Coordinates of C-alpha atoms and ligand atoms in Angstrom, one line a residue:
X1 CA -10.8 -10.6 14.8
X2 CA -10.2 -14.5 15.1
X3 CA -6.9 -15.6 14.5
X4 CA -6.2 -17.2 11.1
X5 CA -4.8 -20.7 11.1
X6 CA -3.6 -20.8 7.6
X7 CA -1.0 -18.5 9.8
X8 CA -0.3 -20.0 13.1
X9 CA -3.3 -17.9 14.4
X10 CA -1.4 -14.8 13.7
X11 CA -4.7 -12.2 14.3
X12 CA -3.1 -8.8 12.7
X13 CA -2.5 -7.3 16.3
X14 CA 0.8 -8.6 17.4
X15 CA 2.7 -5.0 17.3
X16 CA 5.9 -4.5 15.8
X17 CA 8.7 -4.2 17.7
X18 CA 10.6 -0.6 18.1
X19 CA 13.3 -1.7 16.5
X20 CA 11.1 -2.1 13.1
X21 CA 9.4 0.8 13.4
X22 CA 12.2 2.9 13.7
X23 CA 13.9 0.8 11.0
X24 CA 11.1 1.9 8.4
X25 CA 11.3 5.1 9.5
X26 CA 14.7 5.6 8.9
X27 CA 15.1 3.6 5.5
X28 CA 11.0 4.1 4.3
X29 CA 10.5 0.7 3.5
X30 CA 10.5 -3.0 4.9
X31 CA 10.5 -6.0 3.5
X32 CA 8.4 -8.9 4.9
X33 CA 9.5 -12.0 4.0
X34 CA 7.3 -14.9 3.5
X35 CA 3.8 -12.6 4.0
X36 CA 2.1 -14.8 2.1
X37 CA 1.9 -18.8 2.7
X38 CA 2.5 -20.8 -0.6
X39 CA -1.4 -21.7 -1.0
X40 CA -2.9 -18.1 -0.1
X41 CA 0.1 -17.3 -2.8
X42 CA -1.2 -19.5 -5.6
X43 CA -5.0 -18.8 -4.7
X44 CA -4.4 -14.9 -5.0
X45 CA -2.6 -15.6 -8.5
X46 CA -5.7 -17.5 -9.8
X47 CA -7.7 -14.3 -8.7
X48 CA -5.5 -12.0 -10.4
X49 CA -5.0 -14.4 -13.4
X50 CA -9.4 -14.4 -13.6
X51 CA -9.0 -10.4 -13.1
X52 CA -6.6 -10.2 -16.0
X53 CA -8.5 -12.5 -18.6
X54 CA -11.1 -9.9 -17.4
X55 CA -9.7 -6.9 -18.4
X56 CA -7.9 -7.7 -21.5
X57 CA -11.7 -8.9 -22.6
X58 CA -12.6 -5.7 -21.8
X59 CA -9.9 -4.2 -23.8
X60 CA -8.2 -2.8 -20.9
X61 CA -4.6 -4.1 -21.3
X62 CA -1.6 -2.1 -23.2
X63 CA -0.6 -3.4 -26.2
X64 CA 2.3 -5.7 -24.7
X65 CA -0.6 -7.1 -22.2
X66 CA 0.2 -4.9 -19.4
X67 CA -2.6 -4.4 -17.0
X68 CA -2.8 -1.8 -14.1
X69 CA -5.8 -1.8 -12.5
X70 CA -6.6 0.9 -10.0
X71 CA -9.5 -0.1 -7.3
X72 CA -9.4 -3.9 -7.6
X73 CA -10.0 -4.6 -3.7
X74 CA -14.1 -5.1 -5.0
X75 CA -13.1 -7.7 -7.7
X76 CA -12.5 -10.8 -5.0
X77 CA -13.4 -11.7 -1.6
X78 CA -9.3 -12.5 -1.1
X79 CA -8.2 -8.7 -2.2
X80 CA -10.2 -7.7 0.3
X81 CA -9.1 -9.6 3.2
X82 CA -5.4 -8.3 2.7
X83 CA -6.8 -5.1 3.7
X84 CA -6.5 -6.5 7.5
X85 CA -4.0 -9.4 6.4
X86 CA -2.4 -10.9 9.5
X87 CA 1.5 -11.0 8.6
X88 CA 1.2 -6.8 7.2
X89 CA -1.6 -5.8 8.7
X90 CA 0.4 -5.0 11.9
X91 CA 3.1 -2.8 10.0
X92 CA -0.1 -0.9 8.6
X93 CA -1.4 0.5 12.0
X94 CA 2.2 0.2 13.6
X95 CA 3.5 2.7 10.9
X96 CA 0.2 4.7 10.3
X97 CA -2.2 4.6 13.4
X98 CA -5.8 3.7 14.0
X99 CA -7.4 6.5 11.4
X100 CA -6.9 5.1 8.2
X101 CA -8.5 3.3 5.0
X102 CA -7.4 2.2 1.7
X103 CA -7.6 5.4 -1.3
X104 CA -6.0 3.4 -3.4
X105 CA -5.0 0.1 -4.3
X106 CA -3.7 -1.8 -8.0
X107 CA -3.4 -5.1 -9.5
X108 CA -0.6 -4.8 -11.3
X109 CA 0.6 -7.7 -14.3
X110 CA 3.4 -6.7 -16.4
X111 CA 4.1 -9.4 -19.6
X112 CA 7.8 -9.1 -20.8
X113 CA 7.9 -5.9 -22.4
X114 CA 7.8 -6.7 -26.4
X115 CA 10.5 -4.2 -27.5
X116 CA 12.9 -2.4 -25.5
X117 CA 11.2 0.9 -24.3
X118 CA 11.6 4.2 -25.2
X119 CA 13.8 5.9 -22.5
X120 CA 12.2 7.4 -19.8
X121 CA 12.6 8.8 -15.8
X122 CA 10.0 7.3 -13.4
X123 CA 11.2 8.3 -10.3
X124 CA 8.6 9.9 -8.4
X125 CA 7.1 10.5 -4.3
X126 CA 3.1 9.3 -4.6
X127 CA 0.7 12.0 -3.3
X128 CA 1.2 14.6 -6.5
X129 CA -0.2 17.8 -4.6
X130 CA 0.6 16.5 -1.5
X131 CA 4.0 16.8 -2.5
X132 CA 3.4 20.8 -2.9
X133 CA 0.1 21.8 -1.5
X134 CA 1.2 21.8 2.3
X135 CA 4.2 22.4 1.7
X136 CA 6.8 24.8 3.9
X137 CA 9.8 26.9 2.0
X138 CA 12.5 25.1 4.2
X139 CA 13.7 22.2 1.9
X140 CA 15.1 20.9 4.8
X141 CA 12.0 20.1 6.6
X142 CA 10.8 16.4 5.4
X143 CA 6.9 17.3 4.2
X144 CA 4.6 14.2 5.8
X145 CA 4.2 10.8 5.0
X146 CA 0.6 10.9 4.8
X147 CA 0.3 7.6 3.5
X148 CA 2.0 3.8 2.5
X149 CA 1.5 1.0 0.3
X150 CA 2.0 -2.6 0.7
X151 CA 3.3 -4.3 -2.1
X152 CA 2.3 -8.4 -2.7
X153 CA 4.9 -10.4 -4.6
X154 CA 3.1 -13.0 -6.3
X155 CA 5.7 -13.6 -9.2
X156 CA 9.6 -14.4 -8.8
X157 CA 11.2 -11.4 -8.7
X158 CA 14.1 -12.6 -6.9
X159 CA 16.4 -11.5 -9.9
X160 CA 16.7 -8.6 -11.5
X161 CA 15.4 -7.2 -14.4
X162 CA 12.2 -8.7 -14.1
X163 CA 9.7 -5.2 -13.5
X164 CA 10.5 -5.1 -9.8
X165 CA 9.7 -1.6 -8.0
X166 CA 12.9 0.0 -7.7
X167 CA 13.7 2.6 -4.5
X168 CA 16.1 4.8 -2.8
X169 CA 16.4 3.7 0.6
X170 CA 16.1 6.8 3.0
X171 CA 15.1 9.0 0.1
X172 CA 11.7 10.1 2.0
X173 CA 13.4 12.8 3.8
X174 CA 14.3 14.2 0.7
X175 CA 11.7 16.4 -0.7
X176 CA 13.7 17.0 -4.1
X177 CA 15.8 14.4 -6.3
X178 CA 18.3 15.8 -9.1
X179 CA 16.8 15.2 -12.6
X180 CA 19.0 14.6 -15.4
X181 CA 19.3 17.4 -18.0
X182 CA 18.6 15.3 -20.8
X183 CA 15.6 13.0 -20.4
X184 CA 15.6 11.5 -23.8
X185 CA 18.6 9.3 -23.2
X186 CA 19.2 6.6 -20.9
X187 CA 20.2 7.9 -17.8
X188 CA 21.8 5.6 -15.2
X189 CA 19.3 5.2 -11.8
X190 CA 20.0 7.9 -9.2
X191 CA 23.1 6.9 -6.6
X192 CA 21.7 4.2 -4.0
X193 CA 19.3 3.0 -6.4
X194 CA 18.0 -0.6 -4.5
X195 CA 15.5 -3.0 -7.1
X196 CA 13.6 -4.8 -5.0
X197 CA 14.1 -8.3 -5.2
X198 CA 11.9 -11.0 -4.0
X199 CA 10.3 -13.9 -4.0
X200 CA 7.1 -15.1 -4.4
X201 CA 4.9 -14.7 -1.4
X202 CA 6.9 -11.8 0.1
X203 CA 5.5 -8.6 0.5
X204 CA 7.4 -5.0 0.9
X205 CA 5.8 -1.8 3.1
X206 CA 7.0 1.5 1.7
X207 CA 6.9 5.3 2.7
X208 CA 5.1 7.0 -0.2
X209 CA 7.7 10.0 0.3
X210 CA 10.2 7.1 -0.7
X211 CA 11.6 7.9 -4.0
X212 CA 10.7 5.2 -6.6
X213 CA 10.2 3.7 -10.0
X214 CA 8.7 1.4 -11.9
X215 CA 11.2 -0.7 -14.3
X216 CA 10.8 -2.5 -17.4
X217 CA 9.8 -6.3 -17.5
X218 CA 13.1 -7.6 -19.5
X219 CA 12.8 -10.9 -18.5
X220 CA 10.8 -13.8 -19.9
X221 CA 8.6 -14.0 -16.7
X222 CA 5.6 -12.1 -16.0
X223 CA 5.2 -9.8 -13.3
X224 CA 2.3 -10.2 -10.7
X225 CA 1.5 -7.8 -8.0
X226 CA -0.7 -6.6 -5.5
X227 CA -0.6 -2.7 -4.1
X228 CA -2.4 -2.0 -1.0
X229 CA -1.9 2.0 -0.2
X230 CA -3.2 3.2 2.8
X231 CA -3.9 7.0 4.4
X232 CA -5.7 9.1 6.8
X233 CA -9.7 9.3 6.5
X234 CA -9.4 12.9 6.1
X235 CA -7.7 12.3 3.1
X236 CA -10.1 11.6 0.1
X237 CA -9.6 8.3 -2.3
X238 CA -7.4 8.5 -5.3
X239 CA -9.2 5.6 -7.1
X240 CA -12.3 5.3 -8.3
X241 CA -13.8 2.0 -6.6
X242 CA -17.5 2.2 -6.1
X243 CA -18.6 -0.4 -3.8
X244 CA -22.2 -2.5 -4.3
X245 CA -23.0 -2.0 -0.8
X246 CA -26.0 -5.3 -1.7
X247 CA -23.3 -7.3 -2.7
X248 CA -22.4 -10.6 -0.9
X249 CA -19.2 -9.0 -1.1
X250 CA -19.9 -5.8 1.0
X251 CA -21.9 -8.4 3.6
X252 CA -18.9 -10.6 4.0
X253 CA -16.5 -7.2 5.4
X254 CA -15.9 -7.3 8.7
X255 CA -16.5 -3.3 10.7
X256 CA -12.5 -3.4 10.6
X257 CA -12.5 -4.1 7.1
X258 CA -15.4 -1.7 6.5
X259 CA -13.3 1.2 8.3
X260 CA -10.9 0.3 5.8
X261 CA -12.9 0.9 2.4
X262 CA -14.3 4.2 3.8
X263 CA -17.0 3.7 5.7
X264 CA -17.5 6.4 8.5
X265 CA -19.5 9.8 7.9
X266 CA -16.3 12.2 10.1
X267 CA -12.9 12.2 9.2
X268 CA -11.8 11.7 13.0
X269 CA -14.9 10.2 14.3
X270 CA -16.9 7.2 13.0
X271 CA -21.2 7.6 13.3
X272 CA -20.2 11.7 12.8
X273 CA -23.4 11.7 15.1
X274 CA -23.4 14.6 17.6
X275 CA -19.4 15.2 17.2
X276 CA -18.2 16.8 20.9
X277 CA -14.9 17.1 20.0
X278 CA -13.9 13.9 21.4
X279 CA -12.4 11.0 19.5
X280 CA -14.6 8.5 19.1
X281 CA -13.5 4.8 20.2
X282 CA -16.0 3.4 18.2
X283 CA -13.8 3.8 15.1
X284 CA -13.5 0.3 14.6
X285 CA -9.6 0.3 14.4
X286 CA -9.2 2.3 17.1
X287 CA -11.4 0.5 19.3
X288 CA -9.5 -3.1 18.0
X289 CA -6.4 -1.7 19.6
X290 CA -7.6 -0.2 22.6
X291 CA -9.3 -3.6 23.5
X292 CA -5.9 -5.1 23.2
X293 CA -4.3 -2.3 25.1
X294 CA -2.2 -1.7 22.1
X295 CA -3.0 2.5 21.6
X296 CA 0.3 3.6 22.8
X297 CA 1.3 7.6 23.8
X298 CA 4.4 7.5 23.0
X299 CA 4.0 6.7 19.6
X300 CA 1.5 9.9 18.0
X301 CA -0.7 8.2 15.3
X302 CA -1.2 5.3 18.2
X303 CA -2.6 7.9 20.4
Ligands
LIG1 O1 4.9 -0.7 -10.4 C1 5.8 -0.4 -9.6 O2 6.8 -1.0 -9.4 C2 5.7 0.9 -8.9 C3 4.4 1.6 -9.1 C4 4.3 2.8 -8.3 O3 4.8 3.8 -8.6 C5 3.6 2.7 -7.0 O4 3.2 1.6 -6.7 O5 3.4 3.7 -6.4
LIG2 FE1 4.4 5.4 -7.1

């Protein structure tokens, strides 16, 4: 990959450091201030502003104009490059390895809500069976991250109260999370409840075994966001995002990038051509970071 200039020629391979990584695996989530440079910024918001007129002609919006589109990576040439974007890319392999692709991915605008909503409790983990499925009986034992999403801050979220993604840091280890009794009042967020603030052009990596919610827009701004999840190849996608393999679109995507939407016949090899049991260092991601002497034993999923 050439380096990028909009971003000092920042490639996507300069590794994070160990202090990061065991940061994130500590707390489940980073932020990464200033991922975005004010013009990528404003070009990404015209996409998802074009995106959004889209969709609410299609009669896909809420009834307050909310719009949460699942599988949006096909609907611009700039969605797709942040699949490999140079200032998060490196978090993305640092935290997950070389045998990933996106499964999912959602624009996400939120309007201000119209009327104050109805109470509810969205704290969740992402991965619904995952969360049971491999499960052991020790609820002591952590069950496995299997996956992460990076979050693009197009809006100003740098108050509160404005539809920010709200966490608990170091909540990943936890596989359970008390539940009020009574879920048709309001119930105050869970102790060590953190809303993410930021601002525009900042972006946020997160465990999806981190315990989170989504909040209500109470502001008078409106909320634009980008999701990026990422998992293991031998996990199958969670959105439906069928890709026009003619398209200018699909000719533009680099092998990397290509890797990253799912191309690849095995799960832990990449042609699936005459499989020996061997990992194959064709897999474009892997072979990326084995050129730059990046694969690392010490660290498993950069084995
Ligand atoms: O919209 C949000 O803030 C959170 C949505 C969510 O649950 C997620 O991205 O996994
Ligand atoms: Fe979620």
């Amino acid at each position: 990959m050439q380096g990028t200039p909009e971003y000092g020629g920042l490639t996507g391979f300069e590794p994070i450091s160990d202090v990061t990584r065991k940061e994130f695996l500590e707390q489940g989530w980073l932020l990464i201030p200033n991922a975005l440079t004010e013009s990528h910024r404003q070009q990404l918001e015209a996409a998802v502003d074009r995106v959004y007129a889209e969709e609410i002609a299609a009669g896909k919006g809420t009834k307050d104009g909310t719009v949460h589109l699942l599988g949006f990576l096909t609907r611009d040439e700039l969605f797709a490059n942040l699949l490999t974007h140079p200032t998060t890319f490196p978090y993305v392999w640092g935290l997950t390895g070389w045998n990933i692709y996106t499964h999912h991915n959602h624009l996400d605008v939120t309007p201000p809500a119209l009327e104050p909503e109805k109470p509810y409790w969205g704290w969740h983990q992402d991965g619904y069976r995952q969360n049971s499925d491999p499960e052991t009986m020790d609820p002591s034992v952590p069950r496995p991250m299997f996956a992460v999403k990076v979050g693009y801050v197009l809006s100003d979220l740098s108050e509160t109260g404005r539809g920010a993604t709200k966490i608990i840091p170091g909540s990943h280890l936890r596989n359970s999370l008390g539940r009020p009794a009574d879920l048709t009042v309001h119930n105050p967020d869970p102790p060590g409840t953190l809303e993410i603030t930021a601002k525009p052009g900042d972006a946020f990596i997160f465990d999806r075994r981190q315990w989170h919610s989504r909040s209500t827009n109470l502001s008078d701004t409106t909320r634009k966001m980008l999701f990026v999840g990422y998992t293991y190849r031998w996990i199958r996608p969670l959105d439906d995002m069928p890709i026009d393999f003619d398209s200018q679109w699909w000719a533009n995507r680099s092998p990397l990038q290509r890797q990253l939407l799912g191309a690849g016949t095995h799960t832990a090899n990449y042609w699936g051509i005459n499989w020996d049991g061997y990992i194959d260092d064709q897999i474009p991601l892997r072979k990326e970071l084995n050129d730059r002497d990046l694969l690392d034993r010490s660290v498993p999923w950069l084995r």
